[in-house]
mmCIF file of N, CA, C and O in Angstrom:
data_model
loop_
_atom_site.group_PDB
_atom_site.id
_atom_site.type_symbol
_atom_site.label_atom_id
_atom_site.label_comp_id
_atom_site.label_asym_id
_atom_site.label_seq_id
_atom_site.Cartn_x
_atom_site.Cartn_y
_atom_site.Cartn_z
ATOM 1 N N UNK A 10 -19.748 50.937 -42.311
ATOM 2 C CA UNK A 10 -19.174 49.619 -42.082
ATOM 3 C C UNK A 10 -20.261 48.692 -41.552
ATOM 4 O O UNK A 10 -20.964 48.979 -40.583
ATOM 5 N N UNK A 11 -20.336 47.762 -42.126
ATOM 6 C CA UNK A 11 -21.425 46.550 -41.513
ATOM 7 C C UNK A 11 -20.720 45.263 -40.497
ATOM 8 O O UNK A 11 -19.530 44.954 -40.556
ATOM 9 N N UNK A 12 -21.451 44.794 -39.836
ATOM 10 C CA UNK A 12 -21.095 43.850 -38.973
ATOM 11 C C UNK A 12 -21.381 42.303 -39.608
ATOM 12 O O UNK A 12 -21.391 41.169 -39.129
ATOM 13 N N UNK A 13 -21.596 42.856 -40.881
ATOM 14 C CA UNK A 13 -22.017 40.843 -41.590
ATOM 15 C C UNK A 13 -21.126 40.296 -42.075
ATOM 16 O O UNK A 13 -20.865 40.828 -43.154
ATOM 17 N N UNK A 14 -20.527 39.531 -41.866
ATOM 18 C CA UNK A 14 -19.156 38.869 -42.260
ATOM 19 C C UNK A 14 -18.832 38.725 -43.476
ATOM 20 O O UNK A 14 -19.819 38.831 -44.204
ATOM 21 N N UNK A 15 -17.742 38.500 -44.103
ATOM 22 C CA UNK A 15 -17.291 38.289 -45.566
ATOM 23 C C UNK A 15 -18.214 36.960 -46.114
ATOM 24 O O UNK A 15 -18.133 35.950 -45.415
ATOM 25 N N UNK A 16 -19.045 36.904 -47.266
ATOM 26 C CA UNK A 16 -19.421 35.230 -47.144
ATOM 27 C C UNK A 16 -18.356 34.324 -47.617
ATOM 28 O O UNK A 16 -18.288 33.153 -47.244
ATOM 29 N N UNK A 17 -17.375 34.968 -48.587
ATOM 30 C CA UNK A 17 -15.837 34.685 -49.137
ATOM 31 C C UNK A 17 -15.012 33.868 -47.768
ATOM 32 O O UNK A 17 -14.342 32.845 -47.912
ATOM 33 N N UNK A 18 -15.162 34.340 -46.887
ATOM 34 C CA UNK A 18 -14.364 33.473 -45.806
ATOM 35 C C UNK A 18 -15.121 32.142 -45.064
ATOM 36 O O UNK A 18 -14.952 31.661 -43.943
ATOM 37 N N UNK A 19 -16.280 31.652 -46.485
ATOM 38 C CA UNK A 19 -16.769 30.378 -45.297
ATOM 39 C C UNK A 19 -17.135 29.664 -46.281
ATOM 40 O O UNK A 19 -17.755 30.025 -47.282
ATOM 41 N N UNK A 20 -16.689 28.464 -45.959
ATOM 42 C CA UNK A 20 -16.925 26.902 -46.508
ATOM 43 C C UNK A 20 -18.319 27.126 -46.772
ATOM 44 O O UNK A 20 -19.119 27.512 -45.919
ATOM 45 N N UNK A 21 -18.689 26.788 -48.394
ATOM 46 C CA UNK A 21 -19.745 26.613 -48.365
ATOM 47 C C UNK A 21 -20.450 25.341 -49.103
ATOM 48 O O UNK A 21 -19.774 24.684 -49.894
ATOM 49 N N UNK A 22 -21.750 25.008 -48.856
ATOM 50 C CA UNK A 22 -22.094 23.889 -49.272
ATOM 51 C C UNK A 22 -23.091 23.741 -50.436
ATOM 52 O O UNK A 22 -24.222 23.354 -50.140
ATOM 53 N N UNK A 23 -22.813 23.996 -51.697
ATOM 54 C CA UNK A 23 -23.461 24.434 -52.801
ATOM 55 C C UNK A 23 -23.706 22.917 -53.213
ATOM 56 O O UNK A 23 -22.921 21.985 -53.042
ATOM 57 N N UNK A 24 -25.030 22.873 -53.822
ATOM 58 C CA UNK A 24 -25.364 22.225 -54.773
ATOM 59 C C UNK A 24 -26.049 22.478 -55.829
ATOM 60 O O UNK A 24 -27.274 22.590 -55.808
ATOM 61 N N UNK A 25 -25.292 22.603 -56.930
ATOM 62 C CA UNK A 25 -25.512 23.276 -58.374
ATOM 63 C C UNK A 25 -26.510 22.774 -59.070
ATOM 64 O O UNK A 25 -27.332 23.583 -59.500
ATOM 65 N N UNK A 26 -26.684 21.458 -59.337
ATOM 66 C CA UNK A 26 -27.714 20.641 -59.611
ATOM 67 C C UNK A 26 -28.983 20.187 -58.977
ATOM 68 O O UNK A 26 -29.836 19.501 -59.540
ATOM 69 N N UNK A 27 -29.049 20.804 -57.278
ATOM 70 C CA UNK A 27 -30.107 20.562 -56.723
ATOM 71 C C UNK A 27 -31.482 21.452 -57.175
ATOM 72 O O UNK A 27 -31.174 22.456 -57.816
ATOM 73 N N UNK A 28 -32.962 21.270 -56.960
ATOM 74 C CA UNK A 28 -33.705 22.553 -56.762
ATOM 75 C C UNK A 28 -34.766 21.789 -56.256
ATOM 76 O O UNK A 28 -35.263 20.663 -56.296
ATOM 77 N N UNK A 29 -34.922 23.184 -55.637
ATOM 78 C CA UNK A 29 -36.578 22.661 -54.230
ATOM 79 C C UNK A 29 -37.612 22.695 -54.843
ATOM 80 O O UNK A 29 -37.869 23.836 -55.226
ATOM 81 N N UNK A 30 -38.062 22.235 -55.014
ATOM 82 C CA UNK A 30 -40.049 21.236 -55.986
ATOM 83 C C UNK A 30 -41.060 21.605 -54.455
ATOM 84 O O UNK A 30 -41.159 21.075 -53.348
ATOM 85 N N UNK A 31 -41.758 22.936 -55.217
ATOM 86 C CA UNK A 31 -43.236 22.738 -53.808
ATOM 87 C C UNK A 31 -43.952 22.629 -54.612
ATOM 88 O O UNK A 31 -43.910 23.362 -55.600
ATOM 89 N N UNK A 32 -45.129 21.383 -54.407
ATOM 90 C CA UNK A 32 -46.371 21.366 -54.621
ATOM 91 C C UNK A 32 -47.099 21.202 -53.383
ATOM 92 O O UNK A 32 -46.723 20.855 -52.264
ATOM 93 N N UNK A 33 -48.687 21.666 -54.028
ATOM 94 C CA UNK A 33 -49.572 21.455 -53.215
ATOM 95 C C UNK A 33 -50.249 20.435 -53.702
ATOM 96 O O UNK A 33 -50.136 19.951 -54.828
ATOM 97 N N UNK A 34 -51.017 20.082 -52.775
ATOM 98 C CA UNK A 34 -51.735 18.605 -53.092
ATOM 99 C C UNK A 34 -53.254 18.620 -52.216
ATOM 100 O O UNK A 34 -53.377 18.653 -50.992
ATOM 101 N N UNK A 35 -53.971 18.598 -52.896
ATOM 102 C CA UNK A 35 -55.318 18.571 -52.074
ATOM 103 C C UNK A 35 -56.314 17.454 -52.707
ATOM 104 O O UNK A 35 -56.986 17.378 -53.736
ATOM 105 N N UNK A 36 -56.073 16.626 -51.578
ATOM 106 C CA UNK A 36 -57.327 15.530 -51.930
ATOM 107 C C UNK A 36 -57.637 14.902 -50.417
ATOM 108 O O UNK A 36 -57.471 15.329 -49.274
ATOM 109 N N UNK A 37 -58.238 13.522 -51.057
ATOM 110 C CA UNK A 37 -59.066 13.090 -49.666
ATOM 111 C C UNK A 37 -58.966 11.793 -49.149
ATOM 112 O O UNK A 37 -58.995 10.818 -49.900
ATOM 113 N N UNK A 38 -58.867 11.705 -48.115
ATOM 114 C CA UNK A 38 -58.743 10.358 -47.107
ATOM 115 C C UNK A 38 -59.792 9.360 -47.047
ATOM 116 O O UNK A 38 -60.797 10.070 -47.050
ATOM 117 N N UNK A 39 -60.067 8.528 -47.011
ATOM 118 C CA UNK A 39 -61.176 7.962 -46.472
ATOM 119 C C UNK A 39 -61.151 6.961 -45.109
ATOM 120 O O UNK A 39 -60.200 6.197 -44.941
ATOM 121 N N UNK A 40 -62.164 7.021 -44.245
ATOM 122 C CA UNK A 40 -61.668 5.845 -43.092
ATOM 123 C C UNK A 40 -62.353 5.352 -42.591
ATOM 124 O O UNK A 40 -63.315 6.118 -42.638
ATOM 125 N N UNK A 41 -62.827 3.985 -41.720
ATOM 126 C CA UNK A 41 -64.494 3.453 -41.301
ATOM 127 C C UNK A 41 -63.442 3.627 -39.846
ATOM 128 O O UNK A 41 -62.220 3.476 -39.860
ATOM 129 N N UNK A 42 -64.246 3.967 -38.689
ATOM 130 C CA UNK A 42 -63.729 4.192 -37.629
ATOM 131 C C UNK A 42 -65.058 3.319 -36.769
ATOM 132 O O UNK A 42 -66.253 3.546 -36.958
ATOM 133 N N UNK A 43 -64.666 2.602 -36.098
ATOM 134 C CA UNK A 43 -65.981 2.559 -35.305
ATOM 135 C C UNK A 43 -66.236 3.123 -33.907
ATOM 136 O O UNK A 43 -65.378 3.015 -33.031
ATOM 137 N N UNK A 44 -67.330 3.683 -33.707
ATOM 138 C CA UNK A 44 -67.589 4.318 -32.628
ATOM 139 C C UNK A 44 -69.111 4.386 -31.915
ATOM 140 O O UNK A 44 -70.177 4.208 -32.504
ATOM 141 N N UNK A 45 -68.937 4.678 -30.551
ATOM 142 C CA UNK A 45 -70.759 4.001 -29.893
ATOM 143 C C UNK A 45 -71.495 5.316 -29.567
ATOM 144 O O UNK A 45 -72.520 5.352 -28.887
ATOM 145 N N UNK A 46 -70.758 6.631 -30.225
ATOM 146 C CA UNK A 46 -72.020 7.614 -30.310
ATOM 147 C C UNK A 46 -71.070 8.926 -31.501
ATOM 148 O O UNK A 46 -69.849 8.985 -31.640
ATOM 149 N N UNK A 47 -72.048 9.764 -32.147
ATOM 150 C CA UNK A 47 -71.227 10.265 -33.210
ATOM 151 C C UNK A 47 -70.507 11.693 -32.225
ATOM 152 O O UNK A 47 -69.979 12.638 -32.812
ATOM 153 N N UNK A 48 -70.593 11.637 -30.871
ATOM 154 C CA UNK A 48 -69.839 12.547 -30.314
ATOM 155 C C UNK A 48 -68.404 11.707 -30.218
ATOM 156 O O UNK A 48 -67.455 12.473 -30.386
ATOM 157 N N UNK A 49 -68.092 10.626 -30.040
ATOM 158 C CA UNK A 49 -66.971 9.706 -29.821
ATOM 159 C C UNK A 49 -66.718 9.839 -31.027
ATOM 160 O O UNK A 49 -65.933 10.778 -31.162
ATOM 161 N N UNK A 50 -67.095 9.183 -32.381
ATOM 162 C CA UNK A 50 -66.810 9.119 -34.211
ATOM 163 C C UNK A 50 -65.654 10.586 -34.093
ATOM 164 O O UNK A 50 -64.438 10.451 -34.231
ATOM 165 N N UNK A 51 -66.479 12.231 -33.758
ATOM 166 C CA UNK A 51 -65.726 13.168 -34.035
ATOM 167 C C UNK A 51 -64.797 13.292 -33.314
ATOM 168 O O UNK A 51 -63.819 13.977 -33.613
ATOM 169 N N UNK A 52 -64.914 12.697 -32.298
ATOM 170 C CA UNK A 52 -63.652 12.938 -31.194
ATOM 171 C C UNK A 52 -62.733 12.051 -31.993
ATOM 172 O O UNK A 52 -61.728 12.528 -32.520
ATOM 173 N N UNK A 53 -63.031 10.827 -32.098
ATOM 174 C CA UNK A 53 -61.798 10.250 -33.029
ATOM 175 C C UNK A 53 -61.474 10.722 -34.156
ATOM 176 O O UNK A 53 -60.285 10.661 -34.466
ATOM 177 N N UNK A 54 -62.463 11.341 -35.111
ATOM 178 C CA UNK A 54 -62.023 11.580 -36.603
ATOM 179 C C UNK A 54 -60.854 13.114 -35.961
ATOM 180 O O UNK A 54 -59.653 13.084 -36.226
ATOM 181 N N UNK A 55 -61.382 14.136 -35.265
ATOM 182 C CA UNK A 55 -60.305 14.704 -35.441
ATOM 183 C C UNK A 55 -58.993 14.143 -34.293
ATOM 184 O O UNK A 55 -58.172 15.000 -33.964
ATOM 185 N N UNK A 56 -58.899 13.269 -33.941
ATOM 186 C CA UNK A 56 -57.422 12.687 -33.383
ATOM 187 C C UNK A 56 -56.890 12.254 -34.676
ATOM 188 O O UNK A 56 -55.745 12.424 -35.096
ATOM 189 N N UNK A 57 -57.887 11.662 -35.258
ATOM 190 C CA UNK A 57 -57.054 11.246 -36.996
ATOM 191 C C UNK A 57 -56.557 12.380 -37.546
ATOM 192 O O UNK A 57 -55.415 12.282 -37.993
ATOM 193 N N UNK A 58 -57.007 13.252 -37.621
ATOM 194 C CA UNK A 58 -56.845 15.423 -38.237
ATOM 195 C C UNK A 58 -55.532 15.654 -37.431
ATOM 196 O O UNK A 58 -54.493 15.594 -38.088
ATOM 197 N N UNK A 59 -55.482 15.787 -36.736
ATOM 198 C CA UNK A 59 -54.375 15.937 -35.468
ATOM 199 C C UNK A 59 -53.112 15.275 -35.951
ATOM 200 O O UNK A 59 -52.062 15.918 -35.970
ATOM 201 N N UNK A 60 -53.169 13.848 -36.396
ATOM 202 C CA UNK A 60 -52.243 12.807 -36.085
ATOM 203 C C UNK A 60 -51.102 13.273 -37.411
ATOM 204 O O UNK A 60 -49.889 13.090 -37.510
ATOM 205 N N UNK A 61 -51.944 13.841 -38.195
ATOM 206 C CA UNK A 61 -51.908 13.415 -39.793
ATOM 207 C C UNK A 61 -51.261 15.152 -39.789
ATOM 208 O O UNK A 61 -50.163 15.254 -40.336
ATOM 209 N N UNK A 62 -51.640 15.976 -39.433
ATOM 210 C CA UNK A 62 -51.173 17.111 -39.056
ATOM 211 C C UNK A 62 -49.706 17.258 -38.116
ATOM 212 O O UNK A 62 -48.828 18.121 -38.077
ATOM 213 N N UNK A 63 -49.839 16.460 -37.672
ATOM 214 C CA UNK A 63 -48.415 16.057 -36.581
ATOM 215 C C UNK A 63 -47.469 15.186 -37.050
ATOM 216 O O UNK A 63 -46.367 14.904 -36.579
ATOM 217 N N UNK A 64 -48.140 14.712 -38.233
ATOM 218 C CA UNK A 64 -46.921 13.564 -39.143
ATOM 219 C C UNK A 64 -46.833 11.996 -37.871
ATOM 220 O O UNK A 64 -46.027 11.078 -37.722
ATOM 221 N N UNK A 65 -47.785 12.291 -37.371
ATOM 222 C CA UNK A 65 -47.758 10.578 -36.426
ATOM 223 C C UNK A 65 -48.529 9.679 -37.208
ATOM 224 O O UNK A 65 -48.716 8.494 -36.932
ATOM 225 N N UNK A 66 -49.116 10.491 -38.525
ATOM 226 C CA UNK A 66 -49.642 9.235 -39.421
ATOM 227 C C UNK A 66 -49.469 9.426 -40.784
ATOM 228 O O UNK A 66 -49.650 10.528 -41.304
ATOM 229 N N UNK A 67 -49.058 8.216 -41.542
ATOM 230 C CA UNK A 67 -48.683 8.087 -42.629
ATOM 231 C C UNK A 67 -49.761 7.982 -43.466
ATOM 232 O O UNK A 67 -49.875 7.045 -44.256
ATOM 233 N N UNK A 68 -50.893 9.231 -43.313
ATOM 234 C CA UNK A 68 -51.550 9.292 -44.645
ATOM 235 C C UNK A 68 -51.762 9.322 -45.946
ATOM 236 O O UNK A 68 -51.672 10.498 -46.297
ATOM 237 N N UNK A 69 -51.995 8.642 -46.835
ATOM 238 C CA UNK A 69 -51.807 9.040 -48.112
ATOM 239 C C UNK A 69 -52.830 9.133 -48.482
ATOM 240 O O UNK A 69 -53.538 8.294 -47.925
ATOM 241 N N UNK A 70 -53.599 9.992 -49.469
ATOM 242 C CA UNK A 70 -54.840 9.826 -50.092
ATOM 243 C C UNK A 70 -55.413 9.169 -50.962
ATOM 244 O O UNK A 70 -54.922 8.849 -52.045
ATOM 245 N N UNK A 71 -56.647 8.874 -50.510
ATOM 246 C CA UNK A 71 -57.093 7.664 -51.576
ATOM 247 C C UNK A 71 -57.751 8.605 -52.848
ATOM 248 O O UNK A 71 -58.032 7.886 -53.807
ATOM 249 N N UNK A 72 -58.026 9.904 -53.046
ATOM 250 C CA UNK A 72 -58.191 10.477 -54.379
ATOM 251 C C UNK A 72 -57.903 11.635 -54.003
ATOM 252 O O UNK A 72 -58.095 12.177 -52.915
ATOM 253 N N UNK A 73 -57.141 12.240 -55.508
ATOM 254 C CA UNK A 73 -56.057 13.782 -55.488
ATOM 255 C C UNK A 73 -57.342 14.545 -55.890
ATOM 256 O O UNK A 73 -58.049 13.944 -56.698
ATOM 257 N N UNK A 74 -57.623 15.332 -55.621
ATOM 258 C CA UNK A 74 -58.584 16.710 -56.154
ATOM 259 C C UNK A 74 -57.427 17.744 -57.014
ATOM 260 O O UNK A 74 -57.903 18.205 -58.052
ATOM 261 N N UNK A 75 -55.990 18.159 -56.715
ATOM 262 C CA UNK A 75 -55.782 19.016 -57.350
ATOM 263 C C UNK A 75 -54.740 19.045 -56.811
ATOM 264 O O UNK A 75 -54.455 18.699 -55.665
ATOM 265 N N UNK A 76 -53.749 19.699 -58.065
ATOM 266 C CA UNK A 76 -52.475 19.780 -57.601
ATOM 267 C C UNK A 76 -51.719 20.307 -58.303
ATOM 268 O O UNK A 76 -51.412 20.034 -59.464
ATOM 269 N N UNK A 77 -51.234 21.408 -57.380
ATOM 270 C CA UNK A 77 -51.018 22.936 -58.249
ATOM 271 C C UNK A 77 -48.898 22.791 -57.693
ATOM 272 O O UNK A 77 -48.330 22.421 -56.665
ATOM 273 N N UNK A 78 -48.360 23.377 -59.208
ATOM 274 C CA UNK A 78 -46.936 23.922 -58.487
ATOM 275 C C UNK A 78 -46.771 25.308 -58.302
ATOM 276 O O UNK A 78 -47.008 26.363 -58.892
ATOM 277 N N UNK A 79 -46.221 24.856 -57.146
ATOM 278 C CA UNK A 79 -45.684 26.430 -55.946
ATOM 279 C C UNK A 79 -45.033 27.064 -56.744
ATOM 280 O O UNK A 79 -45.287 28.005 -57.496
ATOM 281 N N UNK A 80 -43.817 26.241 -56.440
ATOM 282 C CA UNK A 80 -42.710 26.896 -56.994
ATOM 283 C C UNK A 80 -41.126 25.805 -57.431
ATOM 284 O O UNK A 80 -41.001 24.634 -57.072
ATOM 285 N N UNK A 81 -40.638 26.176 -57.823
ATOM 286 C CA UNK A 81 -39.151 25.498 -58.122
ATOM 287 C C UNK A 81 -37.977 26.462 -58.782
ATOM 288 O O UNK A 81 -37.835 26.931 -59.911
ATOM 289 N N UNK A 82 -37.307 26.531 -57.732
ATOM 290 C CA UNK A 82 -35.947 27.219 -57.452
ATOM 291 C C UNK A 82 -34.639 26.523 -57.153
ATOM 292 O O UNK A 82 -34.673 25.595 -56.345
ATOM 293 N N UNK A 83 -33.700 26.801 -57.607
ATOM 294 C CA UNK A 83 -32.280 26.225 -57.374
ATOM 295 C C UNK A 83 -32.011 26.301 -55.770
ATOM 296 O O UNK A 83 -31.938 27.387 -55.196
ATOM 297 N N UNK A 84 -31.878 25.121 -55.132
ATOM 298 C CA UNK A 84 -31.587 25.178 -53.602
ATOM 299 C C UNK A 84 -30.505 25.876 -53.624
ATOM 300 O O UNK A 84 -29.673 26.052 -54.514
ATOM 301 N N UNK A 85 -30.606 26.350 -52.311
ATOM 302 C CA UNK A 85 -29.466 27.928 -51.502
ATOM 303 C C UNK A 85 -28.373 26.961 -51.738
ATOM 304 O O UNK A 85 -28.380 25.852 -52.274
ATOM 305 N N UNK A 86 -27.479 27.629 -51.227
ATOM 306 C CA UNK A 86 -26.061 27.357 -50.968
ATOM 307 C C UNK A 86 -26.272 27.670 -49.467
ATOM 308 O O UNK A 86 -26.966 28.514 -48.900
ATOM 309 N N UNK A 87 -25.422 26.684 -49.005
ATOM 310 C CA UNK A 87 -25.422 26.902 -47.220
ATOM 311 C C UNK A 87 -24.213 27.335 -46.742
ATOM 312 O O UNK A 87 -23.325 26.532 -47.029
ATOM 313 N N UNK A 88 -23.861 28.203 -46.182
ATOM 314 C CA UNK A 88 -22.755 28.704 -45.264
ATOM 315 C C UNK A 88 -22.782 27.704 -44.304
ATOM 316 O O UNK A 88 -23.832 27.160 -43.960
ATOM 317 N N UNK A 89 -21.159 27.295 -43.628
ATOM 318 C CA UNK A 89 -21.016 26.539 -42.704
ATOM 319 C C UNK A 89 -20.464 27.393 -41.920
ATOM 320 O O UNK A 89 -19.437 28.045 -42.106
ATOM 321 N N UNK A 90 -21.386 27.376 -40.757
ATOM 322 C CA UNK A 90 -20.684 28.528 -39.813
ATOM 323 C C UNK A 90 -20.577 27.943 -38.435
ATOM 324 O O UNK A 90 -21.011 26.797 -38.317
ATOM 325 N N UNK A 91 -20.128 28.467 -37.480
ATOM 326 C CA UNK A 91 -19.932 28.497 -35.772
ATOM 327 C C UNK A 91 -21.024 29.591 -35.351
ATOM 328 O O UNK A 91 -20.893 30.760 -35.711
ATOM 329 N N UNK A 92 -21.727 29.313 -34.847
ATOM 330 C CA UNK A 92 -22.946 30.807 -34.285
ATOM 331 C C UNK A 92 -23.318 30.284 -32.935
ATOM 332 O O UNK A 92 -24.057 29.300 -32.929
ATOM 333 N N UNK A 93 -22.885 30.834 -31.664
ATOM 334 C CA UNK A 93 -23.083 30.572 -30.586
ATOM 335 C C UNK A 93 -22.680 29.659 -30.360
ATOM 336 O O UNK A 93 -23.332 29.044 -29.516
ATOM 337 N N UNK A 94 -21.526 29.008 -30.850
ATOM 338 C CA UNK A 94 -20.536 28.161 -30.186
ATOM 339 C C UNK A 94 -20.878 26.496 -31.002
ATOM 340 O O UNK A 94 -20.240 25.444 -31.002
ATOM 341 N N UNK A 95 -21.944 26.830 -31.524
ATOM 342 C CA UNK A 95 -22.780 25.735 -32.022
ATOM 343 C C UNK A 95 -22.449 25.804 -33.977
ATOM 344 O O UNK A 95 -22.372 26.789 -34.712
ATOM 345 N N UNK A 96 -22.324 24.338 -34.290
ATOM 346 C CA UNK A 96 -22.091 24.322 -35.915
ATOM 347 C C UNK A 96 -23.119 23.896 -36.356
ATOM 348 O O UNK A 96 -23.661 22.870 -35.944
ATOM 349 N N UNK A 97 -23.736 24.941 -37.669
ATOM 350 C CA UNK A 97 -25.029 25.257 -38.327
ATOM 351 C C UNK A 97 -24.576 25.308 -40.286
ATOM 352 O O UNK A 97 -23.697 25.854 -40.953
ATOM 353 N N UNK A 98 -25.567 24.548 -40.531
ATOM 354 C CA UNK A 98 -25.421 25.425 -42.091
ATOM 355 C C UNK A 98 -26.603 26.495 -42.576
ATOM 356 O O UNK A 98 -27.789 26.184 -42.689
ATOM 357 N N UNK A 99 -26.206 27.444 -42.766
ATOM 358 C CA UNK A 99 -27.376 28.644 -42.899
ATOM 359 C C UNK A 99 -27.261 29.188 -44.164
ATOM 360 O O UNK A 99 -26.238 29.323 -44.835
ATOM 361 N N UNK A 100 -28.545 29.526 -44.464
ATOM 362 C CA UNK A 100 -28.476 30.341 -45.727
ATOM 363 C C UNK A 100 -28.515 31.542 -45.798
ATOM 364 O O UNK A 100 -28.991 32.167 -46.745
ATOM 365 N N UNK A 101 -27.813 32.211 -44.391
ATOM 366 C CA UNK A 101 -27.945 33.778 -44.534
ATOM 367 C C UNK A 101 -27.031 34.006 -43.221
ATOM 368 O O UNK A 101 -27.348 33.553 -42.121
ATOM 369 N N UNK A 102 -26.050 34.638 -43.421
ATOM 370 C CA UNK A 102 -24.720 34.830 -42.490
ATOM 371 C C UNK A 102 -25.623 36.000 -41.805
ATOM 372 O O UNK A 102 -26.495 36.722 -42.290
ATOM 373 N N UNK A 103 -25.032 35.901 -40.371
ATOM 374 C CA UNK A 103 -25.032 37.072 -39.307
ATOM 375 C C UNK A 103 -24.161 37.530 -38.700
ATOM 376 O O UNK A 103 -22.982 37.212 -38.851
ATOM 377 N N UNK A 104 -24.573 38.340 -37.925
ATOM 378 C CA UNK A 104 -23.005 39.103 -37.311
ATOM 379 C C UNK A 104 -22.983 38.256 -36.553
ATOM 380 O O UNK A 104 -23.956 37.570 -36.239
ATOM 381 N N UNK A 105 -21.797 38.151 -36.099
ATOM 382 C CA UNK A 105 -21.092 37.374 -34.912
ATOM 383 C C UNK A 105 -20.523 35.348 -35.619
ATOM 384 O O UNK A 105 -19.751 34.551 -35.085
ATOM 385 N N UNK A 106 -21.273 35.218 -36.828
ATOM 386 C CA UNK A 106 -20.761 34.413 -37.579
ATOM 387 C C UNK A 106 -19.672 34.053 -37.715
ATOM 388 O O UNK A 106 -18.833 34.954 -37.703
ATOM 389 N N UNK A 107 -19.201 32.721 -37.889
ATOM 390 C CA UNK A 107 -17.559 32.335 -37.784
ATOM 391 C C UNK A 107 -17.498 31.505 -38.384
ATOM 392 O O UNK A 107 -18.191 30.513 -38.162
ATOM 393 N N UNK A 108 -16.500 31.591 -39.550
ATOM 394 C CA UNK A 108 -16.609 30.603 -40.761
ATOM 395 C C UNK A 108 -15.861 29.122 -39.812
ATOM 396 O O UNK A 108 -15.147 29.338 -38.833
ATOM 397 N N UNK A 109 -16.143 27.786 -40.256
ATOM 398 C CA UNK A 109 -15.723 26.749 -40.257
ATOM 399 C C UNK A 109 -15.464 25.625 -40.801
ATOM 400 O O UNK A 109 -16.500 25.223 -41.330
ATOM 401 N N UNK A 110 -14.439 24.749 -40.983
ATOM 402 C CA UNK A 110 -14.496 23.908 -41.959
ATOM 403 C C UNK A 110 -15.592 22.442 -41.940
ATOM 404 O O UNK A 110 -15.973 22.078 -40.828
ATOM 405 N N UNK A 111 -15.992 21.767 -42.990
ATOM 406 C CA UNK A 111 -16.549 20.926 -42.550
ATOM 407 C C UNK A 111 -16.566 19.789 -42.240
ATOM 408 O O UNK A 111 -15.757 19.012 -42.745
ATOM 409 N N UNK A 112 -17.513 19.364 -41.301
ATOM 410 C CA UNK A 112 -17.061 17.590 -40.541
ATOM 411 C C UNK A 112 -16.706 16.860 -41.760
ATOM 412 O O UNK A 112 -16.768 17.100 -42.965
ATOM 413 N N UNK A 113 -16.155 15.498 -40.738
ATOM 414 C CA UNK A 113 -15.964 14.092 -41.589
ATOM 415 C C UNK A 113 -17.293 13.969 -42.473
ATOM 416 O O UNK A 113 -17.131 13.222 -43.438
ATOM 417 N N UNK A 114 -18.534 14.515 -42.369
ATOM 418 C CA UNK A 114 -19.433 13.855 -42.964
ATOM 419 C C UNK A 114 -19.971 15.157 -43.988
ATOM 420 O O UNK A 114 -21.181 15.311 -44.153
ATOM 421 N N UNK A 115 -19.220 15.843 -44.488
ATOM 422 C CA UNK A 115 -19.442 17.048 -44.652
ATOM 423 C C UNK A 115 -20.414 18.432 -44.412
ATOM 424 O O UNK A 115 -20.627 19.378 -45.171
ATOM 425 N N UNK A 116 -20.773 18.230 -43.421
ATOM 426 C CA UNK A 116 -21.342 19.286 -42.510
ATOM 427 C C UNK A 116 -20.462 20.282 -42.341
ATOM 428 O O UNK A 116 -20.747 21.243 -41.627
#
């Protein structure tokens, strides 16, 4: 006997027509920074590395080098569940899982 719940007993949130697109993308930035010694230049260029890594900057590249596809697969179907008291959509039921219906906004 297993402890993983029926997935039959939970609202789920399928989208038949969706699918997840990964590419990679590798190219290059360019930027004039000014600075009063090239120990300051690197200290700033990587706060720019950092920023852009942290999504605090809206980089786009000024030329693509290459750009390969990952992959593309039909997005999951999400279970709407209760898990620790808290409402989640997951793509993989656990024990202690509790099916629920979904919000006004369909969550």
């Amino acid at each position: 006997m297993t402890d993983r719940p029926n997935p039959a007993d939970f609202s789920v949130n399928d989208k038949p027509r969706e699918y997840d697109v990964r590419i990679r993308i590798e190219g290059t930035i360019c930027r004039t920074i000014k600075a009063d010694s090239q120990e300051e230049a690197d200290a700033m260029a990587e706060k720019i590395e950092d920023d852009i890594l942290e999504e605090r900057d809206d980089a786009e590249p000024d030329e693509v080098d290459d750009v390969r596809l990952i992959s593309c697969r039909r997005a999951r179907p999400m279970f709407r569940v209760m898990r620790d008291g808290k409402a989640f959509q997951v793509s993989h039921l656990e024990p202690g899982d509790l099916p629920r219906d979904p919000d006004n906004l369909g969550f």
